[in-house]
PDB file of C-alpha atoms in Angstrom:
ATOM      1  CA  MET A 216     -91.831  58.785 -21.260  1.00 53.00           C
ATOM      2  CA  ASP A 217     -94.950  60.084 -23.059  1.00 58.00           C
ATOM      3  CA  GLU A 218     -94.258  57.616 -25.855  1.00 64.00           C
ATOM      4  CA  GLU A 219     -94.213  54.706 -23.341  1.00 61.00           C
ATOM      5  CA  ILE A 220     -97.510  55.841 -21.806  1.00 63.00           C
ATOM      6  CA  GLY A 221     -99.044  56.189 -25.262  1.00 68.00           C
ATOM      7  CA  SER A 222     -97.967  52.725 -26.355  1.00 84.00           C
ATOM      8  CA  TYR A 223     -99.263  51.225 -23.077  1.00 87.00           C
ATOM      9  CA  GLU A 224    -102.614  52.962 -23.548  1.00 90.00           C
ATOM     10  CA  LEU A 225    -102.736  51.792 -27.150  1.00 90.00           C
ATOM     11  CA  PHE A 226    -102.038  48.220 -26.057  1.00 90.00           C
ATOM     12  CA  VAL A 227    -104.785  48.367 -23.428  1.00 92.00           C
ATOM     13  CA  ALA A 228    -107.260  49.865 -25.889  1.00 93.00           C
ATOM     14  CA  ASN A 229    -106.502  47.210 -28.515  1.00 93.00           C
ATOM     15  CA  ARG A 230    -106.311  44.105 -26.303  1.00 92.00           C
ATOM     16  CA  ALA A 231    -108.655  44.812 -23.353  1.00 93.00           C
ATOM     17  CA  GLN A 232    -111.611  42.865 -24.750  1.00 94.00           C
ATOM     18  CA  ALA A 233    -109.489  39.818 -25.560  1.00 93.00           C
ATOM     19  CA  LEU A 234    -107.946  39.930 -22.082  1.00 94.00           C
ATOM     20  CA  LEU A 235    -111.387  40.250 -20.511  1.00 93.00           C
ATOM     21  CA  ARG A 236    -112.536  37.162 -22.423  1.00 92.00           C
ATOM     22  CA  TYR A 237    -109.436  35.316 -21.236  1.00 91.00           C
ATOM     23  CA  GLY A 238    -110.241  36.344 -17.671  1.00 90.00           C
ATOM     24  CA  TYR A 239    -113.783  35.076 -18.090  1.00 89.00           C
ATOM     25  CA  VAL A 240    -112.504  31.714 -19.285  1.00 88.00           C
ATOM     26  CA  LEU A 241    -110.269  31.526 -16.220  1.00 86.00           C
ATOM     27  CA  THR A 242    -112.841  32.588 -13.634  1.00 84.00           C
ATOM     28  CA  GLY A 243    -116.231  31.830 -15.154  1.00 85.00           C
ATOM     29  CA  ASN A 244    -117.532  35.094 -13.737  1.00 87.00           C
ATOM     30  CA  PRO A 245    -117.536  38.457 -15.576  1.00 91.00           C
ATOM     31  CA  HIS A 246    -116.938  40.490 -12.414  1.00 92.00           C
ATOM     32  CA  ASP A 247    -113.979  38.389 -11.283  1.00 89.00           C
ATOM     33  CA  ALA A 248    -112.657  38.467 -14.847  1.00 91.00           C
ATOM     34  CA  ALA A 249    -112.711  42.275 -14.858  1.00 94.00           C
ATOM     35  CA  ASP A 250    -110.939  42.416 -11.487  1.00 93.00           C
ATOM     36  CA  LEU A 251    -108.335  39.942 -12.679  1.00 92.00           C
ATOM     37  CA  MET A 252    -107.720  41.886 -15.887  1.00 94.00           C
ATOM     38  CA  GLN A 253    -107.449  45.211 -14.043  1.00 94.00           C
ATOM     39  CA  GLU A 254    -104.943  43.835 -11.536  1.00 93.00           C
ATOM     40  CA  ALA A 255    -102.843  42.309 -14.321  1.00 93.00           C
ATOM     41  CA  LEU A 256    -102.905  45.551 -16.322  1.00 93.00           C
ATOM     42  CA  LEU A 257    -101.799  47.493 -13.237  1.00 93.00           C
ATOM     43  CA  ARG A 258     -98.871  45.154 -12.841  1.00 92.00           C
ATOM     44  CA  LEU A 259     -98.109  45.503 -16.539  1.00 92.00           C
ATOM     45  CA  ARG A 260     -98.016  49.303 -16.198  1.00 91.00           C
ATOM     46  CA  THR A 261     -95.304  49.149 -13.539  1.00 89.00           C
ATOM     47  CA  ALA A 262     -93.312  46.663 -15.635  1.00 88.00           C
ATOM     48  CA  TRP A 263     -94.051  48.288 -18.992  1.00 87.00           C
ATOM     49  CA  PRO A 264     -90.477  49.449 -19.789  1.00 82.00           C
ATOM     50  CA  ARG A 265     -89.152  45.893 -19.341  1.00 81.00           C
ATOM     51  CA  VAL A 266     -91.998  44.156 -21.142  1.00 78.00           C
ATOM     52  CA  HIS A 267     -92.193  46.654 -24.005  1.00 67.00           C
ATOM     53  CA  ASN A 268     -88.621  45.823 -24.989  1.00 66.00           C
ATOM     54  CA  LYS A 269     -89.523  42.142 -25.259  1.00 67.00           C
ATOM     55  CA  ARG A 270     -92.424  42.988 -27.572  1.00 72.00           C
ATOM     56  CA  GLU A 271     -94.682  40.474 -25.787  1.00 79.00           C
ATOM     57  CA  PRO A 272     -96.907  42.473 -23.441  1.00 87.00           C
ATOM     58  CA  GLU A 273     -99.949  40.232 -23.923  1.00 88.00           C
ATOM     59  CA  LEU A 274     -98.020  37.153 -22.902  1.00 87.00           C
ATOM     60  CA  PHE A 275     -96.954  38.962 -19.731  1.00 87.00           C
ATOM     61  CA  VAL A 276    -100.557  39.941 -18.942  1.00 90.00           C
ATOM     62  CA  ARG A 277    -101.976  36.469 -19.629  1.00 90.00           C
ATOM     63  CA  THR A 278     -99.318  34.826 -17.469  1.00 89.00           C
ATOM     64  CA  THR A 279     -99.968  37.340 -14.699  1.00 90.00           C
ATOM     65  CA  MET A 280    -103.721  36.736 -14.924  1.00 90.00           C
ATOM     66  CA  ALA A 281    -103.293  32.965 -14.709  1.00 90.00           C
ATOM     67  CA  ARG A 282    -100.971  33.221 -11.712  1.00 88.00           C
ATOM     68  CA  LEU A 283    -103.268  35.678  -9.937  1.00 88.00           C
ATOM     69  CA  HIS A 284    -106.240  33.414 -10.541  1.00 88.00           C
ATOM     70  CA  VAL A 285    -104.433  30.393  -9.086  1.00 84.00           C
ATOM     71  CA  SER A 286    -103.286  32.462  -6.121  1.00 83.00           C
ATOM     72  CA  ILE A 287    -106.830  33.665  -5.413  1.00 76.00           C
ATOM     73  CA  TRP A 288    -108.177  30.137  -5.823  1.00 71.00           C
ATOM     74  CA  ARG A 289    -105.660  28.791  -3.318  1.00 72.00           C
ATOM     75  CA  ARG A 290    -106.532  31.445  -0.760  1.00 71.00           C
ATOM     76  CA  MET A 291    -110.254  30.787  -1.096  1.00 69.00           C
ATOM     77  CA  ARG A 292    -109.767  27.040  -0.827  1.00 67.00           C
ATOM     78  CA  ARG A 293    -108.257  27.237   2.645  1.00 66.00           C
ATOM     79  CA  GLU A 294    -110.214  26.214   5.673  1.00 63.00           C
ATOM     80  CA  LYS A 295    -112.720  28.746   6.915  1.00 69.00           C
ATOM     81  CA  LEU A 296    -113.437  28.965  10.617  1.00 70.00           C
ATOM     82  CA  VAL A 297    -117.048  29.300  11.684  1.00 74.00           C
ATOM     83  CA  ALA A 298    -118.562  30.407  14.985  1.00 78.00           C
ATOM     84  CA  ALA A 299    -120.941  27.462  15.382  1.00 77.00           C
ATOM     85  CA  THR A 300    -119.964  23.836  15.137  1.00 70.00           C
ATOM     86  CA  PRO A 301    -121.949  21.533  12.870  1.00 67.00           C
ATOM     87  CA  GLU A 302    -124.837  19.733  14.513  1.00 73.00           C
ATOM     88  CA  GLN A 303    -123.949  16.334  13.084  1.00 74.00           C
ATOM     89  CA  ALA A 304    -120.874  14.374  14.000  1.00 70.00           C
ATOM     90  CA  TYR A 305    -118.454  13.406  11.279  1.00 69.00           C
ATOM     91  CA  VAL A 306    -118.331   9.703  10.627  1.00 75.00           C
ATOM     92  CA  ASP A 307    -115.318   8.464   8.745  1.00 77.00           C
ATOM     93  CA  ASN A 308    -116.426   5.639   6.495  1.00 80.00           C
ATOM     94  CA  SER A 309    -113.394   5.652   4.218  1.00 80.00           C
ATOM     95  CA  HIS A 310    -112.530   2.103   5.315  1.00 81.00           C
ATOM     96  CA  GLU A 311    -115.915   0.950   3.987  1.00 81.00           C
ATOM     97  CA  LYS A 312    -115.220   2.623   0.655  1.00 82.00           C
ATOM     98  CA  ALA A 313    -111.775   1.029   0.518  1.00 84.00           C
ATOM     99  CA  GLU A 314    -113.249  -2.392   1.294  1.00 83.00           C
ATOM    100  CA  LEU A 315    -115.891  -1.883  -1.383  1.00 81.00           C
ATOM    101  CA  ARG A 316    -113.249  -0.815  -3.896  1.00 81.00           C
ATOM    102  CA  ASP A 317    -111.154  -3.905  -3.132  1.00 84.00           C
ATOM    103  CA  ALA A 318    -114.195  -6.147  -3.402  1.00 83.00           C
ATOM    104  CA  MET A 319    -115.098  -4.503  -6.706  1.00 82.00           C
ATOM    105  CA  TRP A 320    -111.618  -5.134  -8.124  1.00 84.00           C
ATOM    106  CA  GLU A 321    -111.780  -8.776  -7.004  1.00 86.00           C
ATOM    107  CA  ALA A 322    -115.203  -9.217  -8.557  1.00 87.00           C
ATOM    108  CA  LEU A 323    -114.063  -7.490 -11.742  1.00 87.00           C
ATOM    109  CA  SER A 324    -111.035  -9.752 -12.058  1.00 86.00           C
ATOM    110  CA  ALA A 325    -113.293 -12.816 -11.601  1.00 89.00           C
ATOM    111  CA  LEU A 326    -115.443 -11.881 -14.611  1.00 90.00           C
ATOM    112  CA  PRO A 327    -114.918 -13.664 -17.925  1.00 89.00           C
ATOM    113  CA  ARG A 328    -112.543 -11.807 -20.241  1.00 88.00           C
ATOM    114  CA  ARG A 329    -115.169 -10.465 -22.641  1.00 89.00           C
ATOM    115  CA  GLN A 330    -117.438  -9.220 -19.847  1.00 91.00           C
ATOM    116  CA  ARG A 331    -114.506  -7.596 -18.073  1.00 89.00           C
ATOM    117  CA  ALA A 332    -113.406  -5.943 -21.326  1.00 91.00           C
ATOM    118  CA  VAL A 333    -116.911  -4.581 -21.951  1.00 92.00           C
ATOM    119  CA  VAL A 334    -117.176  -3.193 -18.412  1.00 91.00           C
ATOM    120  CA  VAL A 335    -113.743  -1.591 -18.561  1.00 87.00           C
ATOM    121  CA  LEU A 336    -114.334  -0.083 -21.994  1.00 89.00           C
ATOM    122  CA  ARG A 337    -117.754   1.253 -21.020  1.00 91.00           C
ATOM    123  CA  TYR A 338    -117.123   2.584 -17.513  1.00 88.00           C
ATOM    124  CA  TYR A 339    -113.402   3.262 -17.454  1.00 81.00           C
ATOM    125  CA  GLU A 340    -112.770   4.337 -21.044  1.00 83.00           C
ATOM    126  CA  CYS A 341    -116.299   5.823 -21.453  1.00 87.00           C
ATOM    127  CA  LEU A 342    -116.825   4.290 -24.883  1.00 89.00           C
ATOM    128  CA  THR A 343    -120.245   3.894 -26.473  1.00 92.00           C
ATOM    129  CA  ASP A 344    -121.730   0.509 -27.346  1.00 94.00           C
ATOM    130  CA  GLU A 345    -120.833   1.004 -31.003  1.00 93.00           C
ATOM    131  CA  GLU A 346    -117.220   1.858 -30.172  1.00 91.00           C
ATOM    132  CA  ILE A 347    -116.926  -1.147 -27.855  1.00 92.00           C
ATOM    133  CA  ALA A 348    -118.363  -3.388 -30.568  1.00 92.00           C
ATOM    134  CA  ASP A 349    -115.762  -2.092 -33.029  1.00 89.00           C
ATOM    135  CA  VAL A 350    -112.889  -2.543 -30.569  1.00 88.00           C
ATOM    136  CA  LEU A 351    -113.880  -6.083 -29.577  1.00 90.00           C
ATOM    137  CA  ASN A 352    -115.141  -7.028 -33.056  1.00 90.00           C
ATOM    138  CA  ILE A 353    -118.538  -8.123 -31.732  1.00 92.00           C
ATOM    139  CA  SER A 354    -122.089  -6.939 -32.333  1.00 93.00           C
ATOM    140  CA  ARG A 355    -123.723  -4.099 -30.417  1.00 94.00           C
ATOM    141  CA  GLY A 356    -126.272  -6.543 -28.968  1.00 95.00           C
ATOM    142  CA  THR A 357    -123.464  -8.715 -27.642  1.00 94.00           C
ATOM    143  CA  VAL A 358    -121.926  -5.675 -25.988  1.00 94.00           C
ATOM    144  CA  ARG A 359    -125.207  -4.908 -24.239  1.00 95.00           C
ATOM    145  CA  SER A 360    -125.823  -8.497 -23.134  1.00 95.00           C
ATOM    146  CA  GLN A 361    -122.248  -8.907 -21.875  1.00 94.00           C
ATOM    147  CA  ALA A 362    -122.514  -5.640 -19.953  1.00 94.00           C
ATOM    148  CA  ALA A 363    -125.819  -6.669 -18.382  1.00 95.00           C
ATOM    149  CA  ARG A 364    -124.456 -10.055 -17.334  1.00 95.00           C
ATOM    150  CA  ALA A 365    -121.280  -8.497 -15.971  1.00 93.00           C
ATOM    151  CA  LEU A 366    -123.185  -5.934 -13.930  1.00 92.00           C
ATOM    152  CA  ASP A 367    -125.477  -8.638 -12.536  1.00 92.00           C
ATOM    153  CA  LYS A 368    -122.464 -10.675 -11.456  1.00 90.00           C
ATOM    154  CA  LEU A 369    -120.806  -7.630  -9.925  1.00 88.00           C
ATOM    155  CA  ARG A 370    -123.959  -6.760  -7.984  1.00 87.00           C
ATOM    156  CA  THR A 371    -124.231 -10.255  -6.542  1.00 87.00           C
ATOM    157  CA  ARG A 372    -120.534 -10.645  -5.743  1.00 84.00           C
ATOM    158  CA  VAL A 373    -119.871  -7.271  -4.194  1.00 78.00           C
ATOM    159  CA  THR A 374    -121.240  -7.009  -0.698  1.00 67.00           C
ATOM    160  CA  GLY A 375    -121.070  -3.662   0.961  1.00 55.00           C
ATOM    161  CA  PRO A 376    -123.167  -0.672   1.821  1.00 51.00           C
ATOM    162  CA  ALA A 377    -126.097  -0.800  -0.583  1.00 52.00           C
ATOM    163  CA  ASP A 378    -126.003   2.934  -1.235  1.00 46.00           C
ATOM    164  CA  LEU A 379    -122.378   2.765  -2.399  1.00 46.00           C
ATOM    165  CA  VAL A 380    -122.976  -0.225  -4.668  1.00 45.00           C
ATOM    166  CA  ASP A 381    -126.083   1.373  -6.168  1.00 50.00           C
ATOM    167  CA  ALA A 382    -124.377   4.757  -6.551  1.00 45.00           C
ATOM    168  CA  GLY A 383    -121.469   3.162  -8.389  1.00 48.00           C
ATOM    169  CA  THR A 384    -123.681   1.538 -11.002  1.00 48.00           C
ATOM    170  CA  LYS A 385    -126.243   4.332 -11.320  1.00 46.00           C
ATOM    171  CA  GLU A 386    -123.595   6.945 -12.036  1.00 46.00           C
ATOM    172  CA  GLY A 387    -122.130   4.748 -14.705  1.00 46.00           C
ATOM    173  CA  LYS A 388    -118.850   4.285 -12.883  1.00 47.00           C
ATOM    174  CA  LEU A 389    -117.376   1.428 -10.967  1.00 49.00           C
ATOM    175  CA  ARG A 390    -115.324   2.443  -8.009  1.00 39.00           C
TER     176      ARG A 390
END
């Protein structure tokens, strides 16, 4: 029994910093990482005789930490009740977004092939002008001019809430 406790303590002493770093990567917060590591090491201690025989205690701890983190995240994501109701009413404008999306797809399909390819490669595939030029075997200036023409056509063809149209092109994404 003393040998098991000694090997557990040796494992914790040798791997605690690496486990703490792993916890930090999971949580993004040093305090939550320490809590996560401590809880996982407590669970490891109770399961030490089983895990020690498998010779993979770190795998057990990392798996436990990941599962605990997901469990905590799910609990915190649930709806929270508040005493006061919000002052503003909720307005569901999802139908407007759906209409805008449909109009955008129609306008995109109406573009000439090269303009459509440039728009898709730039905003969907997130390629740079140089990469688009290489893919389409055209010059960088042609990529820029085709993109500008395509965006002008999309702006004129898509009618919808101005803030949604502007937001879609300013963010660099077409919705």
